[in-house]
Structure formats: C-alpha cells, structure tokens
PDB file of C-alpha atoms in Angstrom:
ATOM      1  CA  MET T   1       1.366  -4.851  -1.025  1.00 45.00           C
ATOM      2  CA  SER T   2       1.095  -8.103  -0.763  1.00 48.00           C
ATOM      3  CA  GLU T   3       2.013 -10.764  -3.653  1.00 46.00           C
ATOM      4  CA  ALA T   4      -0.258 -13.579  -2.723  1.00 46.00           C
ATOM      5  CA  ALA T   5      -2.227 -11.933  -5.513  1.00 50.00           C
ATOM      6  CA  PRO T   6      -0.184 -13.147  -7.898  1.00 47.00           C
ATOM      7  CA  ARG T   7      -0.022 -16.494  -8.580  1.00 46.00           C
ATOM      8  CA  TYR T   8      -3.237 -16.193 -10.244  1.00 44.00           C
ATOM      9  CA  GLN T   9      -1.955 -13.829 -12.472  1.00 51.00           C
ATOM     10  CA  PHE T  10      -3.249 -16.465 -15.591  1.00 53.00           C
ATOM     11  CA  GLY T  11      -6.633 -18.132 -13.811  1.00 63.00           C
ATOM     12  CA  ASP T  12      -9.750 -16.777 -13.635  1.00 92.00           C
ATOM     13  CA  ILE T  13     -10.218 -12.799 -12.949  1.00 96.00           C
ATOM     14  CA  ALA T  14     -13.307 -13.555 -10.180  1.00 97.00           C
ATOM     15  CA  ARG T  15     -10.156 -15.612  -8.561  1.00 95.00           C
ATOM     16  CA  ILE T  16      -7.499 -12.825  -8.860  1.00 95.00           C
ATOM     17  CA  LEU T  17     -10.244  -9.962  -7.355  1.00 97.00           C
ATOM     18  CA  GLU T  18     -10.595 -12.643  -4.403  1.00 96.00           C
ATOM     19  CA  ALA T  19      -6.954 -12.854  -4.328  1.00 96.00           C
ATOM     20  CA  LEU T  20      -6.816  -8.956  -4.010  1.00 97.00           C
ATOM     21  CA  VAL T  21      -9.566  -7.782  -1.548  1.00 98.00           C
ATOM     22  CA  ALA T  22      -7.783 -10.926   0.621  1.00 97.00           C
ATOM     23  CA  SER T  23      -4.642  -9.857   0.904  1.00 97.00           C
ATOM     24  CA  ASP T  24      -4.430  -6.371   0.207  1.00 97.00           C
ATOM     25  CA  GLY T  25      -8.148  -5.395   1.668  1.00 97.00           C
ATOM     26  CA  THR T  26      -9.357  -3.390   4.326  1.00 98.00           C
ATOM     27  CA  ALA T  27      -9.877  -6.782   6.072  1.00 96.00           C
ATOM     28  CA  SER T  28      -6.040  -7.506   5.877  1.00 96.00           C
ATOM     29  CA  HIS T  29      -5.600  -4.081   7.706  1.00 97.00           C
ATOM     30  CA  PRO T  30      -4.578  -4.047  11.148  1.00 95.00           C
ATOM     31  CA  TYR T  31      -6.018  -1.147  12.546  1.00 95.00           C
ATOM     32  CA  ALA T  32      -9.846  -2.218   9.999  1.00 95.00           C
ATOM     33  CA  ASN T  33      -8.858  -5.314  11.902  1.00 92.00           C
ATOM     34  CA  ARG T  34      -8.750  -4.266  15.305  1.00 91.00           C
ATOM     35  CA  ALA T  35     -12.063  -1.763  14.641  1.00 93.00           C
ATOM     36  CA  SER T  36     -14.087  -3.671  12.928  1.00 91.00           C
ATOM     37  CA  THR T  37     -13.793  -5.940  16.645  1.00 87.00           C
ATOM     38  CA  GLY T  38     -14.061  -2.624  18.755  1.00 78.00           C
ATOM     39  CA  VAL T  39     -11.183  -4.523  21.302  1.00 72.00           C
ATOM     40  CA  ALA T  40      -7.460  -2.974  20.783  1.00 64.00           C
ATOM     41  CA  ARG T  41      -4.757  -4.393  22.383  1.00 62.00           C
ATOM     42  CA  HIS T  42      -6.906  -5.660  25.390  1.00 56.00           C
ATOM     43  CA  ALA T  43      -9.381  -2.503  25.783  1.00 69.00           C
ATOM     44  CA  LEU T  44     -12.395  -1.127  24.144  1.00 80.00           C
ATOM     45  CA  VAL T  45     -11.477   1.210  21.015  1.00 85.00           C
ATOM     46  CA  SER T  46     -12.085   4.647  21.748  1.00 92.00           C
ATOM     47  CA  ILE T  47     -14.929   6.489  20.537  1.00 93.00           C
ATOM     48  CA  ALA T  48     -12.624   9.150  18.975  1.00 94.00           C
ATOM     49  CA  ASP T  49     -10.327   6.415  17.010  1.00 94.00           C
ATOM     50  CA  LEU T  50     -14.504   5.078  15.443  1.00 96.00           C
ATOM     51  CA  ALA T  51     -15.632   9.185  15.299  1.00 97.00           C
ATOM     52  CA  ASP T  52     -12.351   9.683  13.103  1.00 97.00           C
ATOM     53  CA  ALA T  53     -12.173   6.404  10.667  1.00 97.00           C
ATOM     54  CA  ALA T  54     -16.255   7.197  10.079  1.00 98.00           C
ATOM     55  CA  TYR T  55     -15.831  11.526   9.084  1.00 98.00           C
ATOM     56  CA  TYR T  56     -12.607   9.521   6.962  1.00 98.00           C
ATOM     57  CA  LEU T  57     -14.613   7.575   5.573  1.00 98.00           C
ATOM     58  CA  CYS T  58     -17.457   9.884   4.799  1.00 98.00           C
ATOM     59  CA  LEU T  59     -15.091  12.148   2.669  1.00 97.00           C
ATOM     60  CA  LEU T  60     -14.503   9.461   0.266  1.00 98.00           C
ATOM     61  CA  HIS T  61     -17.099   7.847  -0.024  1.00 98.00           C
ATOM     62  CA  GLY T  62     -20.226  10.550   1.116  1.00 97.00           C
ATOM     63  CA  ARG T  63     -20.323  11.730  -1.804  1.00 95.00           C
ATOM     64  CA  HIS T  64     -22.492  11.300  -5.125  1.00 97.00           C
ATOM     65  CA  PRO T  65     -21.953  10.431  -7.459  1.00 97.00           C
ATOM     66  CA  GLY T  66     -19.039   8.394  -6.239  1.00 97.00           C
ATOM     67  CA  VAL T  67     -17.046   5.224  -7.828  1.00 98.00           C
ATOM     68  CA  VAL T  68     -20.051   3.023  -8.759  1.00 97.00           C
ATOM     69  CA  ASP T  69     -22.197   5.399 -10.187  1.00 97.00           C
ATOM     70  CA  HIS T  70     -18.985   6.556 -11.908  1.00 96.00           C
ATOM     71  CA  ALA T  71     -17.898   3.032 -13.255  1.00 96.00           C
ATOM     72  CA  ALA T  72     -22.288   2.873 -14.345  1.00 94.00           C
ATOM     73  CA  THR T  73     -21.687   5.672 -16.768  1.00 92.00           C
ATOM     74  CA  ARG T  74     -18.062   4.278 -18.507  1.00 87.00           C
ATOM     75  CA  SER T  75     -19.287   0.511 -18.941  1.00 84.00           C
ATOM     76  CA  ALA T  76     -20.432  -0.934 -22.350  1.00 81.00           C
ATOM     77  CA  ASP T  77     -21.184  -4.996 -20.752  1.00 86.00           C
ATOM     78  CA  ASN T  78     -24.416  -6.087 -21.118  1.00 91.00           C
ATOM     79  CA  ALA T  79     -23.645  -8.479 -18.503  1.00 92.00           C
ATOM     80  CA  ALA T  80     -22.635  -6.019 -15.964  1.00 95.00           C
ATOM     81  CA  ARG T  81     -25.235  -3.444 -16.406  1.00 95.00           C
ATOM     82  CA  GLN T  82     -28.316  -4.856 -13.778  1.00 96.00           C
ATOM     83  CA  TRP T  83     -25.555  -5.432 -11.363  1.00 97.00           C
ATOM     84  CA  LEU T  84     -24.054  -1.411 -11.976  1.00 97.00           C
ATOM     85  CA  VAL T  85     -28.383  -1.330 -11.118  1.00 96.00           C
ATOM     86  CA  GLU T  86     -28.303  -2.686  -7.450  1.00 97.00           C
ATOM     87  CA  ALA T  87     -24.964  -1.673  -7.145  1.00 98.00           C
ATOM     88  CA  ALA T  88     -25.855   1.352  -7.762  1.00 97.00           C
ATOM     89  CA  ASN T  89     -29.011   1.436  -5.669  1.00 98.00           C
ATOM     90  CA  GLY T  90     -26.843  -0.306  -2.468  1.00 98.00           C
ATOM     91  CA  PHE T  91     -24.272   2.411  -2.765  1.00 98.00           C
ATOM     92  CA  SER T  92     -27.530   4.650  -2.320  1.00 98.00           C
ATOM     93  CA  ARG T  93     -28.585   3.432   1.185  1.00 98.00           C
ATOM     94  CA  GLU T  94     -24.913   2.965   2.032  1.00 98.00           C
ATOM     95  CA  ARG T  95     -24.407   6.545   1.776  1.00 98.00           C
ATOM     96  CA  SER T  96     -27.014   7.284   3.669  1.00 98.00           C
ATOM     97  CA  TYR T  97     -26.274   5.124   6.352  1.00 98.00           C
ATOM     98  CA  LEU T  98     -22.112   6.375   6.251  1.00 98.00           C
ATOM     99  CA  THR T  99     -23.957   9.857   6.918  1.00 98.00           C
ATOM    100  CA  GLN T 100     -26.654   9.061   9.911  1.00 98.00           C
ATOM    101  CA  VAL T 101     -23.445   7.176  11.101  1.00 98.00           C
ATOM    102  CA  THR T 102     -20.791  10.044  10.935  1.00 98.00           C
ATOM    103  CA  VAL T 103     -23.381  12.942  12.011  1.00 98.00           C
ATOM    104  CA  ALA T 104     -23.978  10.432  15.191  1.00 98.00           C
ATOM    105  CA  ALA T 105     -20.395   9.655  16.243  1.00 97.00           C
ATOM    106  CA  GLY T 106     -19.440  13.026  16.256  1.00 96.00           C
ATOM    107  CA  PRO T 107     -16.895  15.774  14.239  1.00 94.00           C
ATOM    108  CA  ALA T 108     -13.189  14.473  13.527  1.00 94.00           C
ATOM    109  CA  PRO T 109     -11.140  14.166  16.963  1.00 94.00           C
ATOM    110  CA  SER T 110      -8.975  16.747  16.989  1.00 92.00           C
ATOM    111  CA  THR T 111      -5.437  16.029  16.022  1.00 94.00           C
ATOM    112  CA  ALA T 112      -2.054  17.336  14.962  1.00 91.00           C
ATOM    113  CA  GLY T 113      -1.536  17.589  10.899  1.00 90.00           C
ATOM    114  CA  GLN T 114      -5.633  17.763  11.205  1.00 88.00           C
ATOM    115  CA  ALA T 115      -5.476  19.482   7.559  1.00 91.00           C
ATOM    116  CA  ASP T 116      -2.817  17.935   5.802  1.00 95.00           C
ATOM    117  CA  CYS T 117      -5.336  14.332   6.850  1.00 96.00           C
ATOM    118  CA  GLU T 118      -8.042  16.169   5.631  1.00 95.00           C
ATOM    119  CA  THR T 119      -5.895  17.194   1.473  1.00 96.00           C
ATOM    120  CA  VAL T 120      -5.090  13.536   1.607  1.00 97.00           C
ATOM    121  CA  VAL T 121      -8.311  12.216   1.872  1.00 97.00           C
ATOM    122  CA  SER T 122      -9.332  14.476  -0.488  1.00 97.00           C
ATOM    123  CA  GLN T 123      -6.345  13.740  -3.222  1.00 98.00           C
ATOM    124  CA  GLN T 124      -7.385  10.369  -2.512  1.00 98.00           C
ATOM    125  CA  ARG T 125     -11.487  10.978  -3.326  1.00 98.00           C
ATOM    126  CA  HIS T 126     -10.204  12.767  -6.262  1.00 97.00           C
ATOM    127  CA  ALA T 127      -8.142   9.740  -7.474  1.00 97.00           C
ATOM    128  CA  LEU T 128     -11.212   7.829  -7.388  1.00 98.00           C
ATOM    129  CA  ASP T 129     -12.950   9.614  -9.445  1.00 97.00           C
ATOM    130  CA  MET T 130     -10.155   9.721 -12.283  1.00 97.00           C
ATOM    131  CA  LEU T 131     -10.224   5.347 -12.264  1.00 97.00           C
ATOM    132  CA  ALA T 132     -13.855   4.913 -12.024  1.00 96.00           C
ATOM    133  CA  GLN T 133     -13.835   7.268 -14.787  1.00 96.00           C
ATOM    134  CA  SER T 134     -11.112   5.649 -16.705  1.00 96.00           C
ATOM    135  CA  ASP T 135     -12.073   5.161 -20.453  1.00 93.00           C
ATOM    136  CA  ARG T 136      -9.553   1.655 -20.829  1.00 94.00           C
ATOM    137  CA  ARG T 137     -12.014  -1.097 -20.866  1.00 93.00           C
ATOM    138  CA  GLY T 138     -12.462  -2.852 -18.195  1.00 95.00           C
ATOM    139  CA  CYS T 139     -10.662  -0.438 -14.948  1.00 96.00           C
ATOM    140  CA  ALA T 140     -13.602   1.323 -13.830  1.00 97.00           C
ATOM    141  CA  MET T 141     -15.054  -2.216 -12.787  1.00 97.00           C
ATOM    142  CA  GLY T 142     -12.535  -3.122 -11.770  1.00 97.00           C
ATOM    143  CA  ALA T 143     -12.580  -0.412  -9.014  1.00 98.00           C
ATOM    144  CA  ALA T 144     -16.506  -0.814  -8.916  1.00 98.00           C
ATOM    145  CA  MET T 145     -16.071  -4.948  -8.394  1.00 98.00           C
ATOM    146  CA  ALA T 146     -13.170  -3.683  -5.664  1.00 98.00           C
ATOM    147  CA  LEU T 147     -14.790  -2.015  -3.770  1.00 98.00           C
ATOM    148  CA  VAL T 148     -18.738  -4.249  -3.216  1.00 98.00           C
ATOM    149  CA  LEU T 149     -16.301  -7.171  -2.562  1.00 98.00           C
ATOM    150  CA  ASP T 150     -13.773  -4.575   0.149  1.00 98.00           C
ATOM    151  CA  TRP T 151     -16.674  -2.638   1.612  1.00 98.00           C
ATOM    152  CA  ARG T 152     -18.099  -5.770   3.247  1.00 97.00           C
ATOM    153  CA  ALA T 153     -15.046  -5.660   5.583  1.00 97.00           C
ATOM    154  CA  VAL T 154     -15.417  -1.460   5.769  1.00 98.00           C
ATOM    155  CA  ARG T 155     -18.956  -2.155   7.131  1.00 98.00           C
ATOM    156  CA  HIS T 156     -17.725  -4.032   9.896  1.00 96.00           C
ATOM    157  CA  VAL T 157     -16.398  -1.571  10.862  1.00 97.00           C
ATOM    158  CA  LEU T 158     -19.108   1.269  10.739  1.00 97.00           C
ATOM    159  CA  ASP T 159     -21.524  -1.079  12.180  1.00 97.00           C
ATOM    160  CA  MET T 160     -19.103  -1.223  15.188  1.00 96.00           C
ATOM    161  CA  VAL T 161     -19.872   2.509  15.414  1.00 96.00           C
ATOM    162  CA  ALA T 162     -22.992   2.887  15.130  1.00 97.00           C
ATOM    163  CA  ILE T 163     -23.846   0.394  18.101  1.00 95.00           C
ATOM    164  CA  ARG T 164     -21.196   2.718  19.782  1.00 95.00           C
ATOM    165  CA  VAL T 165     -23.396   5.410  19.517  1.00 96.00           C
ATOM    166  CA  GLY T 166     -26.694   3.566  20.010  1.00 96.00           C
ATOM    167  CA  ILE T 167     -27.398   2.918  16.056  1.00 97.00           C
ATOM    168  CA  GLU T 168     -28.810   0.108  15.128  1.00 96.00           C
ATOM    169  CA  PRO T 169     -26.642  -1.672  12.429  1.00 96.00           C
ATOM    170  CA  GLN T 170     -28.946  -1.159   8.901  1.00 95.00           C
ATOM    171  CA  THR T 171     -28.687  -4.936   6.809  1.00 97.00           C
ATOM    172  CA  CYS T 172     -26.008  -4.374   3.664  1.00 97.00           C
ATOM    173  CA  VAL T 173     -27.975  -4.514   0.032  1.00 97.00           C
ATOM    174  CA  LEU T 174     -24.807  -4.885  -1.777  1.00 98.00           C
ATOM    175  CA  PRO T 175     -24.630  -7.143  -4.458  1.00 98.00           C
ATOM    176  CA  ASP T 176     -23.198 -10.386  -2.794  1.00 97.00           C
ATOM    177  CA  ARG T 177     -19.748 -12.009  -3.491  1.00 97.00           C
ATOM    178  CA  ALA T 178     -21.061 -14.338  -5.878  1.00 97.00           C
ATOM    179  CA  ALA T 179     -22.579 -11.548  -7.811  1.00 97.00           C
ATOM    180  CA  THR T 180     -19.384 -10.073  -7.914  1.00 98.00           C
ATOM    181  CA  LEU T 181     -17.760 -12.103  -8.999  1.00 97.00           C
ATOM    182  CA  ASP T 182     -20.012 -13.626 -11.671  1.00 97.00           C
ATOM    183  CA  VAL T 183     -19.816 -10.115 -13.496  1.00 97.00           C
ATOM    184  CA  ALA T 184     -16.461 -10.022 -13.224  1.00 97.00           C
ATOM    185  CA  ARG T 185     -16.059 -14.006 -15.501  1.00 95.00           C
ATOM    186  CA  ALA T 186     -18.767 -12.934 -17.465  1.00 95.00           C
ATOM    187  CA  ILE T 187     -16.902  -9.284 -18.348  1.00 95.00           C
ATOM    188  CA  GLY T 188     -13.397 -10.656 -18.317  1.00 94.00           C
ATOM    189  CA  GLY T 189     -11.447 -13.320 -20.090  1.00 91.00           C
ATOM    190  CA  ASP T 190      -9.407 -11.426 -22.791  1.00 93.00           C
ATOM    191  CA  ASP T 191      -6.579 -10.279 -21.757  1.00 94.00           C
ATOM    192  CA  SER T 192      -6.580  -7.004 -21.873  1.00 95.00           C
ATOM    193  CA  ILE T 193     -10.194  -7.020 -19.848  1.00 95.00           C
ATOM    194  CA  ASP T 194      -8.344  -8.667 -17.189  1.00 96.00           C
ATOM    195  CA  ARG T 195      -5.584  -7.034 -17.337  1.00 96.00           C
ATOM    196  CA  ALA T 196      -7.506  -3.328 -16.614  1.00 96.00           C
ATOM    197  CA  ILE T 197      -9.621  -4.583 -14.014  1.00 97.00           C
ATOM    198  CA  GLN T 198      -7.093  -5.643 -12.458  1.00 97.00           C
ATOM    199  CA  PHE T 199      -5.270  -2.348 -12.473  1.00 98.00           C
ATOM    200  CA  GLY T 200      -8.032  -1.179 -11.466  1.00 98.00           C
ATOM    201  CA  ALA T 201      -9.072  -3.414  -7.979  1.00 98.00           C
ATOM    202  CA  ARG T 202      -5.540  -2.542  -7.088  1.00 98.00           C
ATOM    203  CA  GLN T 203      -5.706   0.968  -7.176  1.00 98.00           C
ATOM    204  CA  LEU T 204      -8.583   1.440  -5.145  1.00 98.00           C
ATOM    205  CA  LEU T 205      -7.086  -1.063  -2.696  1.00 98.00           C
ATOM    206  CA  ASN T 206      -4.142   0.597  -2.607  1.00 98.00           C
ATOM    207  CA  GLN T 207      -6.586   3.902  -1.839  1.00 98.00           C
ATOM    208  CA  HIS T 208      -8.421   2.049   0.648  1.00 98.00           C
ATOM    209  CA  ARG T 209      -5.634   0.819   2.876  1.00 98.00           C
ATOM    210  CA  GLY T 210      -3.786   3.655   2.566  1.00 98.00           C
ATOM    211  CA  LEU T 211      -6.883   5.954   4.175  1.00 98.00           C
ATOM    212  CA  TRP T 212      -6.255   2.752   6.997  1.00 98.00           C
ATOM    213  CA  ASP T 213      -2.386   3.870   7.192  1.00 98.00           C
ATOM    214  CA  LEU T 214      -3.207   7.324   8.127  1.00 98.00           C
ATOM    215  CA  LEU T 215      -6.209   6.472  10.620  1.00 97.00           C
ATOM    216  CA  SER T 216      -3.523   4.842  12.554  1.00 96.00           C
ATOM    217  CA  ALA T 217      -2.140   6.781  12.545  1.00 96.00           C
ATOM    218  CA  ARG T 218      -3.690   9.421  13.711  1.00 96.00           C
ATOM    219  CA  ALA T 219      -4.452   7.426  16.311  1.00 94.00           C
ATOM    220  CA  ASP T 220      -1.217   7.492  17.415  1.00 93.00           C
ATOM    221  CA  VAL T 221       0.130  11.156  17.176  1.00 94.00           C
ATOM    222  CA  ARG T 222      -3.796  11.125  19.975  1.00 92.00           C
ATOM    223  CA  ALA T 223      -2.376   8.450  21.771  1.00 89.00           C
ATOM    224  CA  ARG T 224       0.556  10.303  22.470  1.00 88.00           C
ATOM    225  CA  GLN T 225      -1.229  13.239  23.011  1.00 81.00           C
ATOM    226  CA  GLY T 226      -2.406  11.524  25.953  1.00 65.00           C
TER     227      GLY T 226
END
C-alpha cells in the first residue's frame, strides 16, 4: 500500500479519503490502467482479458445487497441519508450495466487455477459484506464512500469492455466526488469516527487492488499459455 495518504492523517477526513483513493485505488493500478485505455504494450488489450475483468467485477459487485446497501442499514447519520439513497439507487443501475456488459462479453476465459480464483473473489465478496455490515460507526460509510469514489476508475474499464462488445456506455449516476467528500466532512470530525472511516475505505481499496492483482496474474498466465 502507498504511504501517500498518512501525511493527511490528522487533517480533513475528506482529504484523507481523496488521498487514499488516489494512491491506492483502481486508477493507480497498472493493470486496471491498461484495461481502461484498452492498450497494453502498444497493442489492444485482448477481449479475453476484458471479459475476464467484467466477469470477476460482476462476481465481486454484481449481487444485491452490496456495500452501499449494507451501509445504508448501518448508518444513523442524518447527514448521510440522502447521499445513501442516491448512491444505492445509482449502484442498482451500475449492477444492471455490469451484468449487461458481462453477459455480452461472454464467460471468463479458461485459465489455469480457475476454481481457486473464483474462491478468492468469493472470499473478497464476503469480506466486503462483513466490512459494510460493521457496527463500528463510520466503518461501513468509509467503505461505501471509497467504493463510490473508486468506481469512476472501475467504470472506465467497464466502458472499455462495453465499447469492444458493441454496447453504448451508460451515464453513471452515482453521487459525484464533491457530494461524496461533503458527506465525509459532515459525518467526520471525531477522531474515532475518522479512524473508522479510514479503516473502511482502506479495506475496500485493498480488495479492489487484490482483484486487479488477480486479473493481472491471470492475464500473464494466459499469455504464457499462448
């Protein structure tokens, strides 16, 4: 994990979240970055690699209830209520889009260790469920806010898959960066809550990076198999 975020350790929780997503989120992962642009080593990312990404993203985030839905049942902060409604509704649309793109892209390509990979991502899904159902005040919200902030970069990958399989990318209606950071400021400010928000956010981003690491390793295996 990057150490860029701790320099804001005692500052505005919104700045901490922003630093975490910038340093440890999807956009900073080399494999996700290549997939989002569709280009790797001066050649197009293969449709097999893109289908793989869609399949495993769907396995991680394609079921209801998800991180935001669980967080909505755990948060008692009035300042977060409207954001949670908009985020839950927006992510419902994202799940539908994710499923549509995954189906169009086809099944995950056969890769050595397939069953083990699916087990790993199922465990990640379980970890996110537990994180988003934490009774520690601020933890579930930290995970939900990090997901919404990081999803913009995830969406670039999904949109690339959609374009390659002939689907028109949909407009993302999740709360924007400014609205999400405003909510972080509104519910934060207390040291214990800020620490819980950071913990939830870090753990969510850890799972996303773990997924991109897995997808990168699977692509390398397929490349060696020729």
